[in-house]
Amino acid sequence: MAHFLGLDASTQSLTAVLIDTDDGSIIHVCSVNFGKDLPSFGLPHGYDDSRGGGVVFSNPLMWLDALDLVLQRMVDDGVDLSSVRGVSGSGQQHGSVYLTSEFRQRVGDLQPSKSLSAQLADCLSRDEAPIWMDNSTSQECAEITATLGGSQEVCRRSGSVATERFTGPQIRKFAKESPAQYAATDRIHLVSSFFASILAGSDVAIDRGDGAGMNLMNLSRGEWDDELVATTADGLSGKLPDVKESSAVSGSISTYFVEKYGFSSDCATVLWSGDNPCSLVGMGAAQPGSLVISLGTSDTVFASMPEAKFDPQGFGHAFGNPMGGFMSLTCFKNGSLAREAVKDRFELDWSAFDAESLSETAMGNGGLMMLPFFEPEITPRMDTGGIVFNRDGDHSPAQWVRAVLEGQFLNMRLHSQWLGIAPQRIRLTGGASRNNGIAQVIANVFAVPVDRLVTTESAGLGAAIRAASACGESLDVLESVFCKVDEAFTVMPESGAAEVYDALLSSFSEFLVSKK
Ligand code: ADP
Ligand code: XUL
């Protein structure tokens, strides 16, 4: 039996995906929702944005409780974890965890009789973990950019211009605002490498996929960039773990998990990566050719790139592809939460949201357009939230639904042009991807067929595939077995869509520019 486990630590939940590579099946999927299952942390969506000023953070202790809970649920569901040969994971990108020197020793000596959070709470040098939704570091981005000699130079080195949510600017802000806590910090981990260290029972490396989302790694060399690191904060170099290829095996799973949940002591732990790099693998898109759209809390568009390309506008990023080479990524913060805002405003459920609303309106919404930025947006940059219509009036719920979807996906098409590829098909994933109406609007706006895979758990599946591949299984075989398109769910563009949306793209672009 060859079983591999992928864990997906996302913004709102922690999901486990267990695969069997002998018979090519996903044998178990199990999830912990931070808001619903761990209500005592008081974070209904998994993060705290109540402080204002663009500050958004989460609680690493909640993540640790979620790890204990998801594994306990698997055991309670009757899953025999002793058959797992390798485990890896996927973490929401850019978020960081700050640890004292106690951590390295304590993580190797965890007692199964107590929880992870109880044993590691006093190893945090900072209670809060800033996450990808935080955009409070404009000042620090400007400082890093000025010292390095401009945005182009930061981008040439790291694959991205200095970006508010990226880890380097976040670290700089912490070092400036809380120098004593920064000095007490011995290690700074990404969400991905924090979880990977817990599983391995030792301080493990950051992988090159997720490491590229920090403004600290030299993308072409795949190593920390001395000048970026020195510019970001004093003494940072000694606080960063190593950076290694994503397929590195860090060792075998810690005895905590062997004794508590029944893992085999031979179970290999493979470095974790970011959620988007893992989704690239889980969508069968690690090799060039497919454009993937992921509809999660944020919406993202990504594709494998043989050579690193840079977005001249600075919104798109180049990350490491966990299977080698590079990947592009553009992130839109107003993803599911914006769609939910419209759904909730008119007290719709998801089926009324798409099926009914879209049948009541036509492609192009009779000329009605919305800039769908309920919250401050990353792409394009909008520092204050607030939606805008191009026409005043009392718009019906159905017009709102079409306007938010067309606005989101026209904005996505506009900001994918830097990739310079005309996709022939799109692969769709994420929590909202099963929604047929949303898939139809995407097929129409991009004027290509939209495919969906059998599972929507692409990040967790990608992590499981990465674990299997690092343990010697063939990526080609794994992709052909696990990343099959579910043809019954393919959505074709409607007739006339290309003409409607080619024309709308330039009107939308002008509307956007007029409101910036
Ligand atoms: P993340 O990985 O960022 O935590 P997911 O990929 O799990 O997020 O997606 C969660 C989101 O999916 C929810 O916020 C919800 O708005 C959206 N969602 C779930 N079901 C549907 C549906 N049927 N139609 C549209 N959106 C949906
Ligand atoms: C990507 C990004 C988000 C997070 C959370 O740059 O910020 O997609 O990875 O999913």
mmCIF file of N, CA and C in Angstrom, residues 96 98 125-126 128 130 136-137 140 143-144 166-185 188 216 228-237 239:
data_model
loop_
_atom_site.group_PDB
_atom_site.id
_atom_site.type_symbol
_atom_site.label_atom_id
_atom_site.label_comp_id
_atom_site.label_asym_id
_atom_site.label_seq_id
_atom_site.Cartn_x
_atom_site.Cartn_y
_atom_site.Cartn_z
ATOM 1 N N SER A 96 3.695 34.796 8.430
ATOM 2 C CA SER A 96 4.937 34.451 9.132
ATOM 3 C C SER A 96 4.704 34.215 10.620
ATOM 4 N N TYR A 98 6.769 33.858 14.418
ATOM 5 C CA TYR A 98 7.971 34.378 15.070
ATOM 6 C C TYR A 98 8.241 33.568 16.333
ATOM 7 N N SER A 125 7.601 34.367 19.965
ATOM 8 C CA SER A 125 8.098 35.679 20.383
ATOM 9 C C SER A 125 7.102 36.761 19.971
ATOM 10 N N ARG A 126 6.100 36.377 19.223
ATOM 11 C CA ARG A 126 5.035 37.295 18.789
ATOM 12 C C ARG A 126 3.752 36.477 18.742
ATOM 13 N N GLU A 128 0.985 37.164 17.330
ATOM 14 C CA GLU A 128 0.241 37.309 16.079
ATOM 15 C C GLU A 128 1.080 36.851 14.890
ATOM 16 N N PRO A 130 1.178 37.796 11.068
ATOM 17 C CA PRO A 130 0.597 38.578 9.976
ATOM 18 C C PRO A 130 0.344 37.671 8.780
ATOM 19 N N SER A 136 -0.488 46.644 5.369
ATOM 20 C CA SER A 136 -0.132 47.806 6.187
ATOM 21 C C SER A 136 1.338 48.232 6.038
ATOM 22 N N THR A 137 2.048 47.699 5.057
ATOM 23 C CA THR A 137 3.500 47.929 5.030
ATOM 24 C C THR A 137 3.974 48.784 3.838
ATOM 25 N N GLU A 140 7.283 50.477 4.501
ATOM 26 C CA GLU A 140 8.437 49.562 4.484
ATOM 27 C C GLU A 140 8.766 49.158 3.041
ATOM 28 N N GLU A 143 10.689 51.943 1.570
ATOM 29 C CA GLU A 143 12.065 52.008 2.097
ATOM 30 C C GLU A 143 12.955 50.939 1.443
ATOM 31 N N ILE A 144 12.433 49.733 1.333
ATOM 32 C CA ILE A 144 13.222 48.640 0.727
ATOM 33 C C ILE A 144 13.526 48.992 -0.737
ATOM 34 N N PHE A 166 3.914 40.636 1.396
ATOM 35 C CA PHE A 166 5.056 39.717 1.388
ATOM 36 C C PHE A 166 5.802 39.787 2.716
ATOM 37 N N THR A 167 6.491 38.711 3.025
ATOM 38 C CA THR A 167 7.040 38.531 4.367
ATOM 39 C C THR A 167 8.140 39.532 4.715
ATOM 40 N N GLY A 168 8.999 39.871 3.751
ATOM 41 C CA GLY A 168 10.109 40.790 4.051
ATOM 42 C C GLY A 168 9.603 42.132 4.587
ATOM 43 N N PRO A 169 8.729 42.826 3.838
ATOM 44 C CA PRO A 169 8.203 44.091 4.364
ATOM 45 C C PRO A 169 7.481 43.917 5.711
ATOM 46 N N GLN A 170 6.818 42.792 5.908
ATOM 47 C CA GLN A 170 6.149 42.541 7.201
ATOM 48 C C GLN A 170 7.192 42.424 8.320
ATOM 49 N N ILE A 171 8.284 41.750 8.030
ATOM 50 C CA ILE A 171 9.341 41.597 9.046
ATOM 51 C C ILE A 171 9.945 42.966 9.364
ATOM 52 N N ARG A 172 10.181 43.752 8.321
ATOM 53 C CA ARG A 172 10.767 45.079 8.545
ATOM 54 C C ARG A 172 9.876 45.910 9.480
ATOM 55 N N LYS A 173 8.569 45.858 9.240
ATOM 56 C CA LYS A 173 7.651 46.650 10.071
ATOM 57 C C LYS A 173 7.716 46.166 11.528
ATOM 58 N N PHE A 174 7.745 44.861 11.709
ATOM 59 C CA PHE A 174 7.811 44.304 13.075
ATOM 60 C C PHE A 174 9.111 44.737 13.759
ATOM 61 N N ALA A 175 10.217 44.665 13.018
ATOM 62 C CA ALA A 175 11.517 45.027 13.611
ATOM 63 C C ALA A 175 11.540 46.510 14.010
ATOM 64 N N LYS A 176 10.874 47.350 13.204
ATOM 65 C CA LYS A 176 10.843 48.793 13.516
ATOM 66 C C LYS A 176 9.920 49.080 14.699
ATOM 67 N N GLU A 177 8.744 48.432 14.700
ATOM 68 C CA GLU A 177 7.737 48.776 15.710
ATOM 69 C C GLU A 177 7.949 48.064 17.036
ATOM 70 N N SER A 178 8.530 46.873 17.012
ATOM 71 C CA SER A 178 8.681 46.080 18.240
ATOM 72 C C SER A 178 10.110 45.546 18.324
ATOM 73 N N PRO A 179 11.098 46.447 18.498
ATOM 74 C CA PRO A 179 12.493 46.009 18.425
ATOM 75 C C PRO A 179 12.858 44.954 19.480
ATOM 76 N N ALA A 180 12.245 45.047 20.666
ATOM 77 C CA ALA A 180 12.612 44.071 21.705
ATOM 78 C C ALA A 180 12.098 42.684 21.330
ATOM 79 N N GLN A 181 10.852 42.635 20.832
ATOM 80 C CA GLN A 181 10.305 41.328 20.422
ATOM 81 C C GLN A 181 11.067 40.774 19.218
ATOM 82 N N TYR A 182 11.458 41.683 18.324
ATOM 83 C CA TYR A 182 12.229 41.245 17.162
ATOM 84 C C TYR A 182 13.570 40.662 17.624
ATOM 85 N N ALA A 183 14.187 41.335 18.601
ATOM 86 C CA ALA A 183 15.480 40.847 19.102
ATOM 87 C C ALA A 183 15.311 39.483 19.784
ATOM 88 N N ALA A 184 14.146 39.256 20.394
ATOM 89 C CA ALA A 184 13.908 37.977 21.079
ATOM 90 C C ALA A 184 13.520 36.867 20.093
ATOM 91 N N THR A 185 13.410 37.233 18.823
ATOM 92 C CA THR A 185 13.021 36.251 17.800
ATOM 93 C C THR A 185 14.274 35.560 17.276
ATOM 94 N N ILE A 188 12.213 32.925 12.094
ATOM 95 C CA ILE A 188 10.972 33.368 11.457
ATOM 96 C C ILE A 188 10.624 32.328 10.393
ATOM 97 N N LEU A 216 12.687 38.267 -0.358
ATOM 98 C CA LEU A 216 13.969 38.023 0.315
ATOM 99 C C LEU A 216 14.846 37.033 -0.443
ATOM 100 N N LEU A 228 18.897 42.007 -0.226
ATOM 101 C CA LEU A 228 17.494 42.141 0.196
ATOM 102 C C LEU A 228 17.362 41.848 1.688
ATOM 103 N N VAL A 229 18.033 40.791 2.137
ATOM 104 C CA VAL A 229 17.929 40.402 3.552
ATOM 105 C C VAL A 229 18.511 41.503 4.433
ATOM 106 N N ALA A 230 19.696 42.024 4.054
ATOM 107 C CA ALA A 230 20.346 43.058 4.884
ATOM 108 C C ALA A 230 19.516 44.337 4.896
ATOM 109 N N THR A 231 18.892 44.669 3.764
ATOM 110 C CA THR A 231 18.079 45.894 3.690
ATOM 111 C C THR A 231 16.808 45.762 4.520
ATOM 112 N N THR A 232 16.278 44.565 4.603
ATOM 113 C CA THR A 232 14.967 44.373 5.237
ATOM 114 C C THR A 232 15.033 44.619 6.741
ATOM 115 N N ALA A 233 15.976 44.010 7.427
ATOM 116 C CA ALA A 233 16.060 44.224 8.883
ATOM 117 C C ALA A 233 17.424 43.772 9.377
ATOM 118 N N ASP A 234 17.931 44.468 10.396
ATOM 119 C CA ASP A 234 19.230 44.100 10.979
ATOM 120 C C ASP A 234 19.144 42.706 11.587
ATOM 121 N N GLY A 235 20.162 41.933 11.371
ATOM 122 C CA GLY A 235 20.244 40.615 12.016
ATOM 123 C C GLY A 235 19.287 39.584 11.450
ATOM 124 N N LEU A 236 18.657 39.906 10.302
ATOM 125 C CA LEU A 236 17.639 38.977 9.783
ATOM 126 C C LEU A 236 18.247 37.672 9.273
ATOM 127 N N SER A 237 19.429 37.766 8.718
ATOM 128 C CA SER A 237 19.996 36.570 8.093
ATOM 129 C C SER A 237 20.051 35.387 9.070
ATOM 130 N N LYS A 239 18.067 34.769 11.440
ATOM 131 C CA LYS A 239 16.733 34.364 11.906
ATOM 132 C C LYS A 239 15.968 33.565 10.852
#
